[in-house]
PDB file of C-alpha atoms in Angstrom:
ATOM      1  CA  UNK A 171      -1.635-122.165 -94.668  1.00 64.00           C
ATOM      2  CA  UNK A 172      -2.044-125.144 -92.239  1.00 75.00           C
ATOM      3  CA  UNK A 173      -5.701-124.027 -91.225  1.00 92.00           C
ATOM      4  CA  UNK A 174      -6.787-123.070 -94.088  1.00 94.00           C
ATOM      5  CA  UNK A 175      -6.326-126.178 -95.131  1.00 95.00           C
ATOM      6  CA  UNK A 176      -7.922-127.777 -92.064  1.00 95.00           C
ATOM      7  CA  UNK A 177     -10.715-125.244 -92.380  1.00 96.00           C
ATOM      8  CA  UNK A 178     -11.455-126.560 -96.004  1.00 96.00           C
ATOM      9  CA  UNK A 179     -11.056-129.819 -95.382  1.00 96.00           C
ATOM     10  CA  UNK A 180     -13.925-130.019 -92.667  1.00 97.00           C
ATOM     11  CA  UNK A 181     -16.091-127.322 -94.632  1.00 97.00           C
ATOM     12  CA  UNK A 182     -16.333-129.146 -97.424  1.00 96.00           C
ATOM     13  CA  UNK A 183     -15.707-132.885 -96.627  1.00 95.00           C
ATOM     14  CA  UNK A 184     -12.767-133.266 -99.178  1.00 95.00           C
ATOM     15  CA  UNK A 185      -8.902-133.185 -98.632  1.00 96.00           C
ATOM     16  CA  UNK A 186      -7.487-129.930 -99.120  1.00 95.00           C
ATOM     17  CA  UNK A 187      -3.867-130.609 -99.906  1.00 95.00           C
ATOM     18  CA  UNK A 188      -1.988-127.121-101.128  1.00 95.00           C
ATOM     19  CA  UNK A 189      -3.195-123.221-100.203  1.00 94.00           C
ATOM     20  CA  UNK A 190      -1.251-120.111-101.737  1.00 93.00           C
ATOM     21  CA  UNK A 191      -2.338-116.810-100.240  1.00 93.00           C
ATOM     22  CA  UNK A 192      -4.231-114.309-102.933  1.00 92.00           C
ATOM     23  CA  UNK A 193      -5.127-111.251-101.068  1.00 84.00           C
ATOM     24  CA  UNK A 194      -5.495-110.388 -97.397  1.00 80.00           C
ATOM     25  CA  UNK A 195      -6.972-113.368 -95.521  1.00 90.00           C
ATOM     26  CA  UNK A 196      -7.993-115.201 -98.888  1.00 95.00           C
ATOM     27  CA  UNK A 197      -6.704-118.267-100.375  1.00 96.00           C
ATOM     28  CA  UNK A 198      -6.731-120.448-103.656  1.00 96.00           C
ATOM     29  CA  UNK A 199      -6.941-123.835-101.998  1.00 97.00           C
ATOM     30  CA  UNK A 200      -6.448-126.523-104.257  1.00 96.00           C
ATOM     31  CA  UNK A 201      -8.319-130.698-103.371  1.00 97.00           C
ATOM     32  CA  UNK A 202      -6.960-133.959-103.882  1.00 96.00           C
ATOM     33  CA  UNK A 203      -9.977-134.326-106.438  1.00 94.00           C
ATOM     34  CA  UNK A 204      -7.963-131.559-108.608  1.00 94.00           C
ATOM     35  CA  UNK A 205     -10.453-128.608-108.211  1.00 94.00           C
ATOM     36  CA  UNK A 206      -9.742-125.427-106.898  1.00 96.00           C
ATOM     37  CA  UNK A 207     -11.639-123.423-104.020  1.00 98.00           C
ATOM     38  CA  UNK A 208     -11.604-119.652-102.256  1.00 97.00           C
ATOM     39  CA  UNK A 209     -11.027-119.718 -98.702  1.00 97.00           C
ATOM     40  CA  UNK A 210     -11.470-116.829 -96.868  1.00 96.00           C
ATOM     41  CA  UNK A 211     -10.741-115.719 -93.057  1.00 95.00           C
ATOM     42  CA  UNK A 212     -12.414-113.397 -91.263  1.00 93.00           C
ATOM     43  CA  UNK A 213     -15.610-112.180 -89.742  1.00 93.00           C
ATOM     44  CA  UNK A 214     -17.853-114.005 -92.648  1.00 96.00           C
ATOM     45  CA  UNK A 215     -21.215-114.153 -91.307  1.00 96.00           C
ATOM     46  CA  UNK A 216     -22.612-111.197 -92.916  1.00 97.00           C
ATOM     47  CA  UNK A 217     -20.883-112.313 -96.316  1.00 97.00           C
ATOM     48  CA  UNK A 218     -22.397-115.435 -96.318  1.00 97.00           C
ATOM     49  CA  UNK A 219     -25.967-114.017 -95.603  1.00 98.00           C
ATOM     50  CA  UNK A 220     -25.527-111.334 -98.303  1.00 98.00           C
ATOM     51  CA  UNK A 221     -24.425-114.155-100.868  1.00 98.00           C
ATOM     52  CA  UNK A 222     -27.532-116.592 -99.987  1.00 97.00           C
ATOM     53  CA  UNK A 223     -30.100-113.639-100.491  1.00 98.00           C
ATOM     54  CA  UNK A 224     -28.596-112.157-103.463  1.00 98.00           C
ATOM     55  CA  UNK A 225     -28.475-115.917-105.296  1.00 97.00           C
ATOM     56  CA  UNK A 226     -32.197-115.774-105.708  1.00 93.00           C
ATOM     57  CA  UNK A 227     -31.877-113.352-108.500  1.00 97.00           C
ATOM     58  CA  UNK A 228     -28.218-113.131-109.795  1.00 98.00           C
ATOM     59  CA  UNK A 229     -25.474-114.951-110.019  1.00 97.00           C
ATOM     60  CA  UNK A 230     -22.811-115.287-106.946  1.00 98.00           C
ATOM     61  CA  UNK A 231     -20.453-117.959-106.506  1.00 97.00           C
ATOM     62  CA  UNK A 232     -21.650-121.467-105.072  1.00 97.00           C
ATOM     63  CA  UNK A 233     -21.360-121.193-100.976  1.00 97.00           C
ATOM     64  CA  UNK A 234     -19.956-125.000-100.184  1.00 97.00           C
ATOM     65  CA  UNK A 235     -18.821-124.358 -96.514  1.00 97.00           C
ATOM     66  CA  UNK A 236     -18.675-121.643 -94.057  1.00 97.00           C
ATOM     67  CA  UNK A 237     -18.646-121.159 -90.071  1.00 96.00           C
ATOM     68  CA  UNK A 238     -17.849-118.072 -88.028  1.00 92.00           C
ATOM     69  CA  UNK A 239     -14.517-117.622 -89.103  1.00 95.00           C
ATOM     70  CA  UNK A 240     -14.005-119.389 -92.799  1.00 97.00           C
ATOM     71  CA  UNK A 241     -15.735-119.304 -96.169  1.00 98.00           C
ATOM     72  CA  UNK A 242     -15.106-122.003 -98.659  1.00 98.00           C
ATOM     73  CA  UNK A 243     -16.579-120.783-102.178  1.00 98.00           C
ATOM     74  CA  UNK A 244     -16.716-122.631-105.581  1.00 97.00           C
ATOM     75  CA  UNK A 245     -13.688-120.797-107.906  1.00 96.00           C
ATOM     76  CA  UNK A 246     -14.618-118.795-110.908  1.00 95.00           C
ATOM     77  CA  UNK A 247     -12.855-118.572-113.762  1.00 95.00           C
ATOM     78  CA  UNK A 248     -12.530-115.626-115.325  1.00 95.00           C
ATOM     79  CA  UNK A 249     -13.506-114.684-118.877  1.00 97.00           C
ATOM     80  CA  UNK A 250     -13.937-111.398-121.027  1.00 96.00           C
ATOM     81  CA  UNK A 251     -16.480-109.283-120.643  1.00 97.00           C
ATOM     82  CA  UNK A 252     -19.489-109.480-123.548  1.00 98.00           C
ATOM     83  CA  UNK A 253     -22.601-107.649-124.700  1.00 98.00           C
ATOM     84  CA  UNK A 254     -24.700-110.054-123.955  1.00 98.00           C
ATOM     85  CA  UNK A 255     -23.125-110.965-120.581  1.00 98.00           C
ATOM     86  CA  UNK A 256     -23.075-107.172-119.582  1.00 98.00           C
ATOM     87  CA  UNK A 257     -27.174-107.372-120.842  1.00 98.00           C
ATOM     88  CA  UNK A 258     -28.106-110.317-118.522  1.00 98.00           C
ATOM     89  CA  UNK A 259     -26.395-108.586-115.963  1.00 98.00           C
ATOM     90  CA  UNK A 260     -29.022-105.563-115.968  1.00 98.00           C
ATOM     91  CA  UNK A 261     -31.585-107.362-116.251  1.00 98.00           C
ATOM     92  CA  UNK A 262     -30.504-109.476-113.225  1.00 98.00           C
ATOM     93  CA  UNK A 263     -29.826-106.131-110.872  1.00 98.00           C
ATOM     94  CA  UNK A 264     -33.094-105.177-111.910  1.00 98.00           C
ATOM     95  CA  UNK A 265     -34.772-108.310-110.703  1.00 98.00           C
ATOM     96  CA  UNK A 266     -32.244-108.010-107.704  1.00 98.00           C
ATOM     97  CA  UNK A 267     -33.418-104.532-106.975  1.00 98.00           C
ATOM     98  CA  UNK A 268     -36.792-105.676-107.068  1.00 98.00           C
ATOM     99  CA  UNK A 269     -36.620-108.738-104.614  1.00 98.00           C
ATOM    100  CA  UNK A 270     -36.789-105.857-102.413  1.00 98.00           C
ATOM    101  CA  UNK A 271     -36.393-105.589 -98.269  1.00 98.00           C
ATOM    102  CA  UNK A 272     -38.285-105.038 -95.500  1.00 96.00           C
ATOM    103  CA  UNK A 273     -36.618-102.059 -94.772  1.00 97.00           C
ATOM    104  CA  UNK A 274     -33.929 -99.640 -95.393  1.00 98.00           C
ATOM    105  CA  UNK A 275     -30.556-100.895 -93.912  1.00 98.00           C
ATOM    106  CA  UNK A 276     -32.390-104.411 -93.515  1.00 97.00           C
ATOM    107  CA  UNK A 277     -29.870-106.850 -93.065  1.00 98.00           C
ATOM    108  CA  UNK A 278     -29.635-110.019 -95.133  1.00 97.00           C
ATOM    109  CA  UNK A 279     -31.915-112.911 -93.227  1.00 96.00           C
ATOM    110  CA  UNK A 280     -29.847-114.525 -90.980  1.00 94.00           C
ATOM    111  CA  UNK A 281     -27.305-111.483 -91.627  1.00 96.00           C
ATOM    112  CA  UNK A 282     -25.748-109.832 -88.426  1.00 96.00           C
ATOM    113  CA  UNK A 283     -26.017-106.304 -87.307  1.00 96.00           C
ATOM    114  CA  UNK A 284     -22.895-105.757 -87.216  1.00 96.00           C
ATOM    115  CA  UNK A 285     -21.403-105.832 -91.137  1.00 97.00           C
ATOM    116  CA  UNK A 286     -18.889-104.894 -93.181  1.00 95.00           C
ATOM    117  CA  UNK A 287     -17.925-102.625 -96.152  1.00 96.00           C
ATOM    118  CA  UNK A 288     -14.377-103.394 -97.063  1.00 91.00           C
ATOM    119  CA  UNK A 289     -12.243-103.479 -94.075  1.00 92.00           C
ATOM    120  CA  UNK A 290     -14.861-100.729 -92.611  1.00 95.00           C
ATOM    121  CA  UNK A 291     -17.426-101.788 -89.955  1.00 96.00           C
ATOM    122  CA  UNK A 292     -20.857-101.355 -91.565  1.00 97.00           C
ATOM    123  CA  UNK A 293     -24.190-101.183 -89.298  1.00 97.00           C
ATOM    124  CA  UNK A 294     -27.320-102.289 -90.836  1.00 96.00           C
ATOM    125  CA  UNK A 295     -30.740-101.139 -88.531  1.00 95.00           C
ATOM    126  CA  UNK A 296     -33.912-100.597 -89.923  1.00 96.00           C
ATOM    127  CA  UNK A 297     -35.879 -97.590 -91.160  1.00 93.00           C
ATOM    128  CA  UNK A 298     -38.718 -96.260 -92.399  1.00 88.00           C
ATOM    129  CA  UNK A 299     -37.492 -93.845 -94.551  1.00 95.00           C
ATOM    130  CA  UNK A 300     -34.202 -93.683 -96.852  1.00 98.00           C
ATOM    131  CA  UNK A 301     -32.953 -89.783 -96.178  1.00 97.00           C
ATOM    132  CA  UNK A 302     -33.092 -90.705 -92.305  1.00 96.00           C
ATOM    133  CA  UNK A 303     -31.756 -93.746 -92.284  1.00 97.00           C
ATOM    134  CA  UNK A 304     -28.824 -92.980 -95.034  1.00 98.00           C
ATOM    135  CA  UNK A 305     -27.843 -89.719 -93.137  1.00 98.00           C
ATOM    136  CA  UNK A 306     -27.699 -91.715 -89.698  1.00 97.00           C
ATOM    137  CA  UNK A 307     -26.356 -95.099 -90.612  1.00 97.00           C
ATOM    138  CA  UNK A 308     -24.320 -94.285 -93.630  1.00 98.00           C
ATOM    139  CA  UNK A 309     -22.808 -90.331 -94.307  1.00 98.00           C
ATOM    140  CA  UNK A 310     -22.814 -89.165 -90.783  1.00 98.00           C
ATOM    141  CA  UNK A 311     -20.719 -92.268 -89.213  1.00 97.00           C
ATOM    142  CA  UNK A 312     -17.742 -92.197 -91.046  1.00 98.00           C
ATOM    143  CA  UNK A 313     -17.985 -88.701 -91.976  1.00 98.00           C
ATOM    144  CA  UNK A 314     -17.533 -88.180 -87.702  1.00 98.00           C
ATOM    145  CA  UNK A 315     -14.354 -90.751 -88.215  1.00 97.00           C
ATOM    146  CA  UNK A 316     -12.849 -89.318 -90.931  1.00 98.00           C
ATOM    147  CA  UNK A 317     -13.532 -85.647 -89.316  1.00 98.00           C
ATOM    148  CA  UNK A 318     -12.172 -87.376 -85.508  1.00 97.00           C
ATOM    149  CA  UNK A 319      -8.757 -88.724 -87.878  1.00 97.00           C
ATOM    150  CA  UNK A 320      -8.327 -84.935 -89.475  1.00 97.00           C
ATOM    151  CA  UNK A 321      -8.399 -87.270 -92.900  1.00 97.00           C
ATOM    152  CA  UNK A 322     -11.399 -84.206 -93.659  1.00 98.00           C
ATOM    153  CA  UNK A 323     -10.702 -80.946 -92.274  1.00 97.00           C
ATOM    154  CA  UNK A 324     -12.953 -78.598 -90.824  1.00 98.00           C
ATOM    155  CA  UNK A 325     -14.015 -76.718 -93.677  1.00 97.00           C
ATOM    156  CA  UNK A 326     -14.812 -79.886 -95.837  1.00 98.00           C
ATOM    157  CA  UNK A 327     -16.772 -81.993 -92.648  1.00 98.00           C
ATOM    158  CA  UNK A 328     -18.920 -78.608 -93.472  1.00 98.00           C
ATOM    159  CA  UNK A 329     -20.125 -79.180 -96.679  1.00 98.00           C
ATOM    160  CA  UNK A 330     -20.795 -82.684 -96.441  1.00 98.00           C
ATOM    161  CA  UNK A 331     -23.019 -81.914 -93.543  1.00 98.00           C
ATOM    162  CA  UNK A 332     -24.703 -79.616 -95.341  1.00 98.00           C
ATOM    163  CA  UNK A 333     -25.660 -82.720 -97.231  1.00 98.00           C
ATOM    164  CA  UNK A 334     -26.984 -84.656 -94.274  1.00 98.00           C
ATOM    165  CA  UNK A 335     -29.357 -81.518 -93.906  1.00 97.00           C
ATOM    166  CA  UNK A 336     -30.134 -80.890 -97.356  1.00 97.00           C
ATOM    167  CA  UNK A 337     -30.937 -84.925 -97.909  1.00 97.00           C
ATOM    168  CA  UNK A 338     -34.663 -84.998 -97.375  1.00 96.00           C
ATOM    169  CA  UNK A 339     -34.829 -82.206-100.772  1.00 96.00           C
ATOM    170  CA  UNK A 340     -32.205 -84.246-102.200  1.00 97.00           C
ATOM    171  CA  UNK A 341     -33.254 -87.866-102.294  1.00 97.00           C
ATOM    172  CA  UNK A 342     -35.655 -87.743-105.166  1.00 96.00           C
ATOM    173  CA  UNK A 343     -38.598 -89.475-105.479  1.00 96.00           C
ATOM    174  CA  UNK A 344     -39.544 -91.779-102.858  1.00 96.00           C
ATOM    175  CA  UNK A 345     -38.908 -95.124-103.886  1.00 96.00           C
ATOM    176  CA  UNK A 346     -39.460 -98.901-101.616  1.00 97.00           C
ATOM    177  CA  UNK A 347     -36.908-100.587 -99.943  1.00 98.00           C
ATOM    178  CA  UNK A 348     -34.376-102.663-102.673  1.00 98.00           C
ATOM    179  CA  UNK A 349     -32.552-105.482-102.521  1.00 98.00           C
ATOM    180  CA  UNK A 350     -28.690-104.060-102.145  1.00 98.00           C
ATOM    181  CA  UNK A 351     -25.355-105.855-102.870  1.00 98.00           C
ATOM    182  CA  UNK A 352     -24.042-102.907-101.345  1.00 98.00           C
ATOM    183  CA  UNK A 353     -20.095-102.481-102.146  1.00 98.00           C
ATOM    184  CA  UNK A 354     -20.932-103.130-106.341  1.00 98.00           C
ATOM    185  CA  UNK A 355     -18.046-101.552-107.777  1.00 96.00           C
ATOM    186  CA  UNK A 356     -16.065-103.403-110.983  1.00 95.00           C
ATOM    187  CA  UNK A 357     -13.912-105.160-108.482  1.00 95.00           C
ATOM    188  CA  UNK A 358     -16.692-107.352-106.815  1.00 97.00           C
ATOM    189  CA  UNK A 359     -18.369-107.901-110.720  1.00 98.00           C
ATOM    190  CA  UNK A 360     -16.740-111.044-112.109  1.00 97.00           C
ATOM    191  CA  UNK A 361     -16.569-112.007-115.916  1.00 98.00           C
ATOM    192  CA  UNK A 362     -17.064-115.527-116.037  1.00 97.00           C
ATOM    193  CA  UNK A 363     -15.507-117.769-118.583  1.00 97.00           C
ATOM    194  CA  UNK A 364     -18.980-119.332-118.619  1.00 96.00           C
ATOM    195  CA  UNK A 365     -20.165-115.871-120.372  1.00 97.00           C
ATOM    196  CA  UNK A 366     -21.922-114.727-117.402  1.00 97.00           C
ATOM    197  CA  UNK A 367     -21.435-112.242-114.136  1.00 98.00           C
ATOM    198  CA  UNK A 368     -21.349-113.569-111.191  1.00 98.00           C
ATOM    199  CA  UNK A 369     -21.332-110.753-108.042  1.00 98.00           C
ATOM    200  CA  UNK A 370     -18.429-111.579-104.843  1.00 97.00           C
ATOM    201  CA  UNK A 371     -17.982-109.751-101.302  1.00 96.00           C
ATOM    202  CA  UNK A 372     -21.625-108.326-101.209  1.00 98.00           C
ATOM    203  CA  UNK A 373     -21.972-106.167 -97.883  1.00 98.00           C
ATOM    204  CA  UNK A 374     -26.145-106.703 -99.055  1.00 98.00           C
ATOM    205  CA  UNK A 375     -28.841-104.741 -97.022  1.00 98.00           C
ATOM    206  CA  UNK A 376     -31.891-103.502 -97.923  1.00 98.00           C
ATOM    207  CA  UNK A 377     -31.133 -99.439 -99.360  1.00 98.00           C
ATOM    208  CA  UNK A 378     -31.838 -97.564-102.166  1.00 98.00           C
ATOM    209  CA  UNK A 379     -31.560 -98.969-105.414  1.00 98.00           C
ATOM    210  CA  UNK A 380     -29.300 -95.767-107.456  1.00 98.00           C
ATOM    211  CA  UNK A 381     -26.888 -96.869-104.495  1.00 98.00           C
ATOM    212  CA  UNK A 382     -25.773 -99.675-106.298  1.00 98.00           C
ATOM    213  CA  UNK A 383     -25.719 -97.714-109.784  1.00 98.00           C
ATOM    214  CA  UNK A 384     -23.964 -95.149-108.459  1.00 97.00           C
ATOM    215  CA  UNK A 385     -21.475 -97.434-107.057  1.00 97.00           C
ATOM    216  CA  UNK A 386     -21.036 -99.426-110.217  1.00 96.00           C
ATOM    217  CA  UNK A 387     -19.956 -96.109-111.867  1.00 95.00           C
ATOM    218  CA  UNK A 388     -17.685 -94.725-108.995  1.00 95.00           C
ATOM    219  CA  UNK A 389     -14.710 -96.374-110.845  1.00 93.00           C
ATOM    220  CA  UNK A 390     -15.899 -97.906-114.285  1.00 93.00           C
ATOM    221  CA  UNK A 391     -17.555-100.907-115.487  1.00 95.00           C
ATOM    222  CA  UNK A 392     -16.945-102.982-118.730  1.00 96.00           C
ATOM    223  CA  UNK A 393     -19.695-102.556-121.375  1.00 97.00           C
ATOM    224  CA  UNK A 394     -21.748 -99.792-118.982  1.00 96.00           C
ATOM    225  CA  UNK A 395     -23.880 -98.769-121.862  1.00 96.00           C
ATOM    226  CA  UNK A 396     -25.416-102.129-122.063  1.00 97.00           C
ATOM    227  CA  UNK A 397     -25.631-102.922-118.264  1.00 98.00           C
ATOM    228  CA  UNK A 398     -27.559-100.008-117.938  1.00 97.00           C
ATOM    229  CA  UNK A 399     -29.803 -99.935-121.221  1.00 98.00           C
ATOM    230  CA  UNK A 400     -30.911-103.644-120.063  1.00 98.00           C
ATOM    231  CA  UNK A 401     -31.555-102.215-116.334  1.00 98.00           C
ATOM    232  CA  UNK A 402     -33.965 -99.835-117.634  1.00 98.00           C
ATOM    233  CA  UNK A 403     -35.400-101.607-120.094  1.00 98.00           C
ATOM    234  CA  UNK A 404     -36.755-104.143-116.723  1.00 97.00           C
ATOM    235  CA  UNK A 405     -36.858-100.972-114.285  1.00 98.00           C
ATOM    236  CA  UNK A 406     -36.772 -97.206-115.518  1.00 98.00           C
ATOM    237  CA  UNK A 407     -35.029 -95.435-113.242  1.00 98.00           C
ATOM    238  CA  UNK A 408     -36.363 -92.345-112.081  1.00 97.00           C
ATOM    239  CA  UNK A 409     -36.242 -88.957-113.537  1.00 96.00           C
ATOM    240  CA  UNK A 410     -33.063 -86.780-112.382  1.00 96.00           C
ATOM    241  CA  UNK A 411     -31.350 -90.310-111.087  1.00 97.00           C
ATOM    242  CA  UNK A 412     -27.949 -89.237-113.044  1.00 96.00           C
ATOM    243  CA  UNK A 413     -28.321 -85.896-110.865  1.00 96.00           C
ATOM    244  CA  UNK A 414     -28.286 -88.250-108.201  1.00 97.00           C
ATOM    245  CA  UNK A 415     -25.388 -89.842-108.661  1.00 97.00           C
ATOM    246  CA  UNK A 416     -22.620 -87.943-106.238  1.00 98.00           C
ATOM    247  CA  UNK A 417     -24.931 -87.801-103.452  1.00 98.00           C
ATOM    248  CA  UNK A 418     -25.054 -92.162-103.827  1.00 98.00           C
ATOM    249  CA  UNK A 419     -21.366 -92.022-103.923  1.00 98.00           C
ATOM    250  CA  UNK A 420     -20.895 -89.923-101.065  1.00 98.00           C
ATOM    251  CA  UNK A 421     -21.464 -92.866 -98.919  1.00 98.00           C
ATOM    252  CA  UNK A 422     -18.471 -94.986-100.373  1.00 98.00           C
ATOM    253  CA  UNK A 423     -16.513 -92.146-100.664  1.00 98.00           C
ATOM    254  CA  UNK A 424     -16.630 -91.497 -97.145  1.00 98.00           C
ATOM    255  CA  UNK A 425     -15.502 -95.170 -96.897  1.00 98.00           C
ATOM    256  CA  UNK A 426     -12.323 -95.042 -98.957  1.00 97.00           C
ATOM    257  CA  UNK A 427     -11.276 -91.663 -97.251  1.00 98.00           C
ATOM    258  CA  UNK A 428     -11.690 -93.559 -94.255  1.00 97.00           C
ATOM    259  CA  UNK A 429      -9.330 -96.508 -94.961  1.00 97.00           C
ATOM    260  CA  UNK A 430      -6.997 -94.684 -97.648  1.00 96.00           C
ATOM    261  CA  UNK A 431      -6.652 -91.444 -96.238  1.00 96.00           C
ATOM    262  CA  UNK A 432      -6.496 -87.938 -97.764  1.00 96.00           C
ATOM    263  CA  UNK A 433      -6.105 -89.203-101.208  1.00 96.00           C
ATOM    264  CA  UNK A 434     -10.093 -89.425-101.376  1.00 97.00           C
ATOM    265  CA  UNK A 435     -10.662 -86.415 -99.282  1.00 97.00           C
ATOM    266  CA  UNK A 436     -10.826 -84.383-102.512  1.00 97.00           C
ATOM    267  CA  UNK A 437     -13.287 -86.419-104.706  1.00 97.00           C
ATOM    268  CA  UNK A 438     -15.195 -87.185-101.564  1.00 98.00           C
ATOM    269  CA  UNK A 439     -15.765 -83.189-100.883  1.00 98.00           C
ATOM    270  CA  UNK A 440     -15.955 -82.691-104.404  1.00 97.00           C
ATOM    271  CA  UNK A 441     -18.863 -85.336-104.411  1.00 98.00           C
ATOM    272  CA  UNK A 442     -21.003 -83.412-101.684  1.00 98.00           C
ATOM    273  CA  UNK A 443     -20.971 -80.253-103.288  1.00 97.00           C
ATOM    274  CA  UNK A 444     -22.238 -81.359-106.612  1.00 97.00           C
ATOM    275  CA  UNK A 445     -24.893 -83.503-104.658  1.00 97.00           C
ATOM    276  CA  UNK A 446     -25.916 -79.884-103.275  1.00 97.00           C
ATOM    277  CA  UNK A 447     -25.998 -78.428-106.717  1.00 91.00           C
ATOM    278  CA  UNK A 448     -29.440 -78.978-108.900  1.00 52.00           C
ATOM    279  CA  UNK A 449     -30.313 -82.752-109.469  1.00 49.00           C
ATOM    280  CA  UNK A 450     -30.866 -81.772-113.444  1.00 44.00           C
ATOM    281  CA  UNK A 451     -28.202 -79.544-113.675  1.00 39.00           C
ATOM    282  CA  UNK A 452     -24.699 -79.433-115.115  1.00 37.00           C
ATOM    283  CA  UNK A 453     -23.845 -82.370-113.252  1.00 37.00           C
ATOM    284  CA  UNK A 454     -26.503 -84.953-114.549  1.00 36.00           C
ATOM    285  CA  UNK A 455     -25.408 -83.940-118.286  1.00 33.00           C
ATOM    286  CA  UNK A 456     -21.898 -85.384-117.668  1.00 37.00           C
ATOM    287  CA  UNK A 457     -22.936 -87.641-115.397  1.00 39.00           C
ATOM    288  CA  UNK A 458     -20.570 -91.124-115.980  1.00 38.00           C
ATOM    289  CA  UNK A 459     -23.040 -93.680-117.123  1.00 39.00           C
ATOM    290  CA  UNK A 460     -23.092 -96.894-114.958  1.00 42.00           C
TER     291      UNK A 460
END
């Protein structure tokens, strides 16, 4: 508790006088003017990169101190979530999306290499093209972990490389470079009491925008219908995107069977093969809506 009190204290420029631990290396740190702060431990460069280039078109928490090691971010307090919150929100991704990258896996500006998803080390290097550069840098890395662990056995490393081959046919229409948040599920969306959304623990990078949509679905999100309506309303997606869907989810899937274990192996196998069915087939007609 002692440094992260120190570590606020000389972040910020105000006495930090009480810390209670939240979860992991995070803590509700509380200043002798009264107000409350999020400290948070760790390797926070990328974090703080991902926040500063995502604030230019949604809303993230206010950045008032970080180094190498700490993040000090403004507290939000959390509200309900509302149609006309859930609205603003979709049109913000869109503009998000939008805002673009240079490349695929483009890292934040002043953003390292070397990232995070989670607790899972996350490499963002450039690319020309999105099938390459997801297959390389994002399915075949912790698919070789998880297959290295025996968390995937032999028979169901198979079909997800099938996947990595398949991906060029699979990807869809080519589409540029957009402006990722890159872990969005409901978890890192916050309902503000303010009646807004304001976006936490982006691992940002420049991908494919159904990424994030497909994310945002993987386990649920408040008022969907109207997130998405508003989305595409600003920015149609493109035809056959809700085909699209497990083959975006892959990705994080691979990431939870990773850290969790075998408790994601199914839904992450069960993922690939519905990727390798048709785009516009049975899937995309019971496709969860984001």
């Amino acid at each position: 508790m002692s440094d992260a009190l120190a570590a606020v204290t000389a972040l910020t420029g105000e006495r930090a006088v009480a810390a209670r631990p939240m979860t992991g290396a995070v803590y509700q740190v509380r200043l002798a003017s009264g107000a409350t702060v999020i400290a948070k431990h760790g390797p926070v460069t990328a974090e703080v990169a991902g926040l500063r280039w995502l604030a230019d078109t949604v809303r993230v928490p206010e950045v008032l101190g970080a180094d190498d090691e700490w993040l000090v971010l403004a507290r939000v307090e959390e509200g309900e979530p509302t149609p006309r919150a859930a609205e603003e929100f979709g049109r913000q991704l869109a503009a998000m999306h939008a805002a673009g990258a240079a490349a695929f896996g483009q890292a934040p500006p002043g953003g390292p290499v070397d990232a995070w998803i989670g607790m899972a080390p996350m490499v963002n290097v450039p690319a020309a093209s999105w099938p390459e550069w997801y297959a390389e840098y994002r399915v075949a890395p912790y698919l070789r972990r998880c297959a290295d662990a025996g968390t995937l056995r032999a028979a169901e490393v198979a079909v997800v490389e099938q996947v990595i081959e398949r991906l060029p046919d699979l990807a869809g229409p080519p589409e540029p470079p957009a402006r990722l948040h890159g872990d969005l599920w409901q978890g890192n969306v916050l309902w503000s009491a303010d009646g807004h959304v304001r976006l936490i623990d982006p691992a940002a990078h420049g991908g494919h925008r159904e990424t994030d949509l497909a994310m945002l679905a993987l386990f649920g999100c408040p008022l969907a219908d109207r997130v998405l309506a508003a989305y595409q309303e600003v920015a149609p997606l493109a035809d056959g995107w809700a085909g699209r869907i497990p083959l975006h989810q892959l990705f994080p899937l691979l990431v939870h069977t990773e850290l969790f274990g075998r408790g994601y192996a199914g839904r992450t196998v069960a993922a690939a093969r519905q990727a390798l069915a048709d785009p516009g087939g049975a899937f995309a007609q019971d496709a969860p809506t984001v």
